[in-house]
N, CA, C and O of each residue as an XYZ file, in Angstrom:
368
protein
N      22.424     77.595    -36.156
C      21.082     77.309    -36.590
C      20.175     77.297    -35.355
O      20.443     76.588    -34.386
N      19.117     78.075    -35.402
C      18.253     78.253    -34.235
C      17.557     76.967    -33.789
O      17.400     76.727    -32.592
N      17.145     76.151    -34.742
C      16.453     74.924    -34.366
C      17.353     74.023    -33.524
O      16.862     73.274    -32.680
N      18.642     74.088    -33.741
C      19.570     73.259    -32.977
C      19.755     73.784    -31.548
O      20.328     73.092    -30.705
N      19.276     74.998    -31.272
C      19.360     75.555    -29.923
C      18.168     75.154    -29.054
O      18.157     75.425    -27.853
N      17.176     74.515    -29.650
C      16.021     74.067    -28.876
C      16.426     72.919    -27.956
O      17.302     72.128    -28.304
N      15.795     72.822    -26.785
C      16.028     71.631    -25.965
C      15.616     70.388    -26.762
O      14.649     70.430    -27.523
N      16.334     69.305    -26.592
C      16.102     68.093    -27.384
C      14.667     67.607    -27.259
O      14.048     67.252    -28.262
N      14.125     67.585    -26.038
C      12.763     67.081    -25.861
C      11.736     67.945    -26.588
O      10.742     67.423    -27.091
N      11.959     69.250    -26.651
C      11.055     70.153    -27.375
C      11.150     69.881    -28.878
O      10.130     69.785    -29.561
N      12.373     69.757    -29.386
C      12.562     69.461    -30.803
C      11.902     68.134    -31.175
O      11.231     68.047    -32.203
N      12.083     67.105    -30.353
C      11.494     65.799    -30.633
C       9.972     65.857    -30.638
O       9.329     65.225    -31.475
N       9.402     66.602    -29.720
C       7.939     66.743    -29.666
C       7.420     67.431    -30.927
O       6.434     66.985    -31.514
N       8.070     68.499    -31.342
C       7.664     69.207    -32.559
C       7.825     68.298    -33.773
O       6.914     68.187    -34.593
N       8.969     67.656    -33.886
C       9.260     66.810    -35.046
C       8.270     65.657    -35.171
O       7.922     65.265    -36.284
N       7.815     65.114    -34.056
C       6.905     63.967    -34.108
C       5.521     64.344    -34.630
O       4.725     63.462    -34.952
N       5.221     65.641    -34.720
C       3.927     66.097    -35.232
C       3.997     66.557    -36.685
O       2.983     66.958    -37.256
N       5.176     66.503    -37.283
C       5.326     66.914    -38.669
C       4.907     65.794    -39.619
O       4.914     64.617    -39.260
N       4.546     66.187    -40.832
C       4.287     65.214    -41.889
C       5.630     64.579    -42.241
O       6.645     65.275    -42.232
N       5.672     63.298    -42.546
C       6.943     62.665    -42.880
C       7.718     63.358    -43.999
O       8.947     63.406    -43.952
N       7.027     63.894    -44.998
C       7.726     64.598    -46.070
C       8.358     65.884    -45.537
O       9.433     66.277    -45.990
N       7.702     66.539    -44.584
C       8.275     67.739    -43.965
C       9.512     67.385    -43.139
O      10.478     68.148    -43.111
N       9.487     66.237    -42.468
C      10.678     65.771    -41.748
C      11.827     65.532    -42.721
O      12.977     65.873    -42.444
N      11.499     64.948    -43.852
C      12.519     64.696    -44.855
C      13.105     66.003    -45.373
O      14.319     66.121    -45.537
N      12.245     66.982    -45.629
C      12.734     68.297    -46.067
C      13.605     68.937    -44.989
O      14.638     69.528    -45.304
N      13.209     68.828    -43.735
C      14.005     69.369    -42.635
C      15.370     68.694    -42.575
O      16.378     69.344    -42.298
N      15.399     67.399    -42.833
C      16.666     66.666    -42.818
C      17.601     67.126    -43.932
O      18.811     66.920    -43.852
N      17.056     67.736    -44.947
C      17.876     68.204    -46.074
C      18.342     69.645    -45.904
O      19.012     70.182    -46.786
N      18.001     70.274    -44.797
C      18.414     71.659    -44.542
C      19.910     71.748    -44.269
O      20.576     72.663    -44.753
N      20.436     70.811    -43.503
C      21.863     70.845    -43.179
C      22.352     69.425    -42.894
O      21.566     68.519    -42.618
N      23.650     69.264    -42.967
C      24.231     67.957    -42.650
C      23.977     67.588    -41.195
O      23.773     66.418    -40.871
N      23.991     68.587    -40.325
C      23.762     68.337    -38.898
C      22.351     67.805    -38.653
O      22.170     66.829    -37.925
N      21.343     68.453    -39.265
C      19.968     67.981    -39.107
C      19.775     66.624    -39.779
O      19.074     65.760    -39.251
N      20.388     66.439    -40.928
C      20.275     65.149    -41.608
C      20.857     64.038    -40.733
O      20.240     62.987    -40.559
N      22.026     64.275    -40.194
C      22.634     63.277    -39.332
C      21.770     62.939    -38.138
O      21.674     61.779    -37.737
N      21.140     63.954    -37.572
C      20.304     63.729    -36.406
C      18.999     63.027    -36.795
O      18.634     62.022    -36.185
N      18.293     63.549    -37.808
C      16.987     63.009    -38.157
C      17.048     61.633    -38.815
O      16.084     60.871    -38.743
N      18.153     61.314    -39.445
C      18.265     60.017    -40.105
C      18.937     58.960    -39.238
O      19.163     57.837    -39.688
N      19.254     59.312    -38.005
C      19.884     58.323    -37.122
C      18.835     57.355    -36.586
O      17.647     57.672    -36.528
N      19.289     56.193    -36.204
C      18.377     55.178    -35.658
C      17.705     55.654    -34.367
O      16.633     55.167    -34.007
N      18.336     56.606    -33.674
C      17.761     57.135    -32.430
C      16.474     57.916    -32.692
O      15.672     58.114    -31.779
N      16.277     58.354    -33.915
C      15.098     59.140    -34.264
C      13.972     58.290    -34.846
O      12.962     58.819    -35.311
N      14.148     57.004    -34.817
C      13.138     56.098    -35.372
C      11.759     56.368    -34.770
O      10.754     56.326    -35.479
N      11.710     56.641    -33.475
C      10.418     56.885    -32.819
C       9.737     58.147    -33.347
O       8.509     58.209    -33.401
N      10.516     59.145    -33.734
C       9.943     60.376    -34.310
C       9.298     60.065    -35.659
O       8.192     60.521    -35.947
N      10.005     59.279    -36.487
C       9.456     58.907    -37.790
C       8.206     58.043    -37.627
O       7.241     58.198    -38.375
N       8.223     57.142    -36.662
C       7.051     56.297    -36.420
C       5.870     57.157    -36.000
O       4.758     56.962    -36.491
N       6.096     58.108    -35.097
C       5.020     58.996    -34.649
C       4.488     59.836    -35.809
O       3.278     60.035    -35.924
N       5.373     60.324    -36.660
C       4.948     61.132    -37.810
C       4.094     60.300    -38.761
O       3.083     60.784    -39.268
N       4.490     59.055    -39.006
C       3.711     58.197    -39.902
C       2.382     57.785    -39.269
O       1.373     57.678    -39.966
N       2.374     57.556    -37.971
C       1.138     57.165    -37.284
C       0.146     58.329    -37.232
O      -1.056     58.115    -37.076
N       0.647     59.556    -37.361
C      -0.220     60.726    -37.351
C      -0.952     60.956    -38.658
O      -1.678     61.940    -38.801
N      -0.768     60.061    -39.609
C      -1.426     60.172    -40.895
C      -2.670     59.297    -40.896
O      -2.779     58.362    -40.103
N      -3.605     59.601    -41.785
C      -4.832     58.834    -41.867
C      -5.038     58.384    -43.301
O      -5.361     59.235    -44.129
N      -4.880     57.120    -43.665
C      -4.495     56.013    -42.793
C      -3.014     56.085    -42.460
O      -2.250     56.726    -43.182
N      -2.595     55.436    -41.374
C      -1.177     55.493    -41.007
C      -0.293     54.919    -42.114
O      -0.636     53.923    -42.751
N       0.842     55.566    -42.324
C       1.799     55.057    -43.300
C       2.498     53.848    -42.688
O       2.587     53.741    -41.464
N       2.990     52.943    -43.516
C       3.665     51.751    -42.990
C       4.971     52.101    -42.277
O       5.601     53.116    -42.572
N       5.360     51.251    -41.344
C       6.627     51.431    -40.642
C       7.784     51.049    -41.551
O       7.629     50.297    -42.513
N       8.936     51.585    -41.219
C      10.155     51.263    -41.954
C      10.559     49.826    -41.634
O      10.701     49.473    -40.463
N      10.746     48.992    -42.658
C      11.205     47.623    -42.394
C      12.588     47.632    -41.757
O      13.381     48.543    -41.993
N      12.869     46.632    -40.964
C      14.155     46.554    -40.264
C      15.336     46.325    -41.201
O      16.479     46.619    -40.849
N      15.060     45.801    -42.393
C      16.161     45.447    -43.282
C      16.635     46.579    -44.194
O      17.549     46.378    -44.993
N      16.024     47.780    -44.088
C      16.514     48.919    -44.857
C      16.713     50.112    -43.934
O      16.132     50.168    -42.850
N      17.529     51.057    -44.358
C      17.819     52.228    -43.530
C      16.681     53.241    -43.616
O      15.896     53.240    -44.565
N      16.610     54.104    -42.607
C      15.611     55.174    -42.618
C      15.771     56.062    -43.843
O      14.782     56.453    -44.464
N      17.011     56.381    -44.191
C      17.217     57.282    -45.325
C      16.723     56.656    -46.624
O      16.196     57.360    -47.485
N      16.882     55.365    -46.773
C      16.364     54.694    -47.970
C      14.843     54.682    -47.951
O      14.202     55.006    -48.951
N      14.275     54.313    -46.827
C      12.817     54.237    -46.711
C      12.171     55.609    -46.875
O      11.104     55.739    -47.476
N      12.827     56.620    -46.335
C      12.249     57.955    -46.350
C      12.580     58.737    -47.609
O      12.470     59.963    -47.633
N      12.978     58.043    -48.633
C      13.270     58.691    -49.904
C      12.082     59.554    -50.318
O      10.928     59.134    -50.221
N      12.372     60.720    -50.765
C      11.333     61.691    -51.103
C      10.306     61.123    -52.081
O       9.116     61.407    -51.950
N      10.727     60.351    -53.029
C       9.786     59.820    -54.007
C       8.773     58.887    -53.367
O       7.631     58.798    -53.816
N       9.190     58.197    -52.327
C       8.275     57.306    -51.615
C       7.144     58.113    -50.993
O       5.979     57.730    -51.107
N       7.469     59.229    -50.335
C       6.433     60.042    -49.702
C       5.597     60.778    -50.731
O       4.378     60.871    -50.587
N       6.242     61.308    -51.777
C       5.476     62.029    -52.781
C       4.504     61.105    -53.496
O       3.403     61.518    -53.861
N       4.902     59.872    -53.694
C       4.038     58.904    -54.358
C       2.790     58.631    -53.519
O       1.715     58.385    -54.065
N       2.932     58.675    -52.189
C       1.829     58.341    -51.304
C       1.171     59.558    -50.654
O       0.154     59.406    -49.978
N       1.718     60.750    -50.837
C       1.240     61.917    -50.090
C      -0.255     62.158    -50.248
O      -0.922     62.483    -49.266
N      -0.799     62.010    -51.447
C      -2.223     62.267    -51.651
C      -3.115     61.270    -50.933
O      -4.273     61.576    -50.647
N      -2.598     60.079    -50.636
C      -3.385     59.059    -49.955
C      -3.452     59.298    -48.454
O      -4.360     58.805    -47.785
N      -2.492     60.054    -47.921
C      -2.379     60.216    -46.476
C      -2.587     61.672    -46.085
O      -1.892     62.560    -46.580
N      -3.532     61.912    -45.210
C      -3.780     63.260    -44.723
C      -3.571     63.266    -43.223
O      -3.788     62.248    -42.566
N      -3.148     64.411    -42.661
C      -3.000     64.473    -41.206
C      -4.328     64.164    -40.514
O      -5.389     64.573    -40.984
N      -4.263     63.449    -39.409
C      -5.466     63.099    -38.663
C      -6.238     64.346    -38.269
O      -7.469     64.340    -38.313
N      -5.557     65.407    -37.887
C      -6.219     66.650    -37.490
C      -7.082     67.197    -38.628
O      -8.121     67.804    -38.368
N      -6.678     66.996    -39.867
C      -7.438     67.496    -41.014
C      -8.720     66.715    -41.228
O      -9.637     67.216    -41.878
N      -8.810     65.499    -40.698
C     -10.000     64.685    -40.887
C     -10.884     64.671    -39.651
O     -11.987     64.125    -39.692
N     -10.428     65.255    -38.559
C     -11.184     65.275    -37.322
C     -11.932     66.594    -37.221
O     -11.302     67.651    -37.241
N     -13.261     66.569    -37.112
C     -14.006     67.829    -37.021
C     -13.654     68.597    -35.745
O     -13.432     68.007    -34.688
N     -13.610     69.916    -35.871
C     -13.333     70.776    -34.707
C     -14.524     70.757    -33.779
O     -15.671     70.737    -34.226
N     -14.254     70.761    -32.486
C     -15.320     70.731    -31.493
C     -15.438     72.075    -30.843
O     -16.284     72.266    -29.969
């Protein structure tokens, strides 16, 4: 898989700019990506993705797993309320 050939820092930078639902879809591409994206080590990527929304989506509570919190229905239920910050910022 080509995405797995990217340097880790490049992949993390790209992933942190994705919409959380897109991250979830990416995690469903393969078991390898799911294992990586749903690990606790990727918490900062999910936080950055949620903070990039306007208004920011809430953080994952410590008492539940990322995979539970990032359930597709959770994002689909809220997707219309949250737009990327870039979409709300006028071009200069």
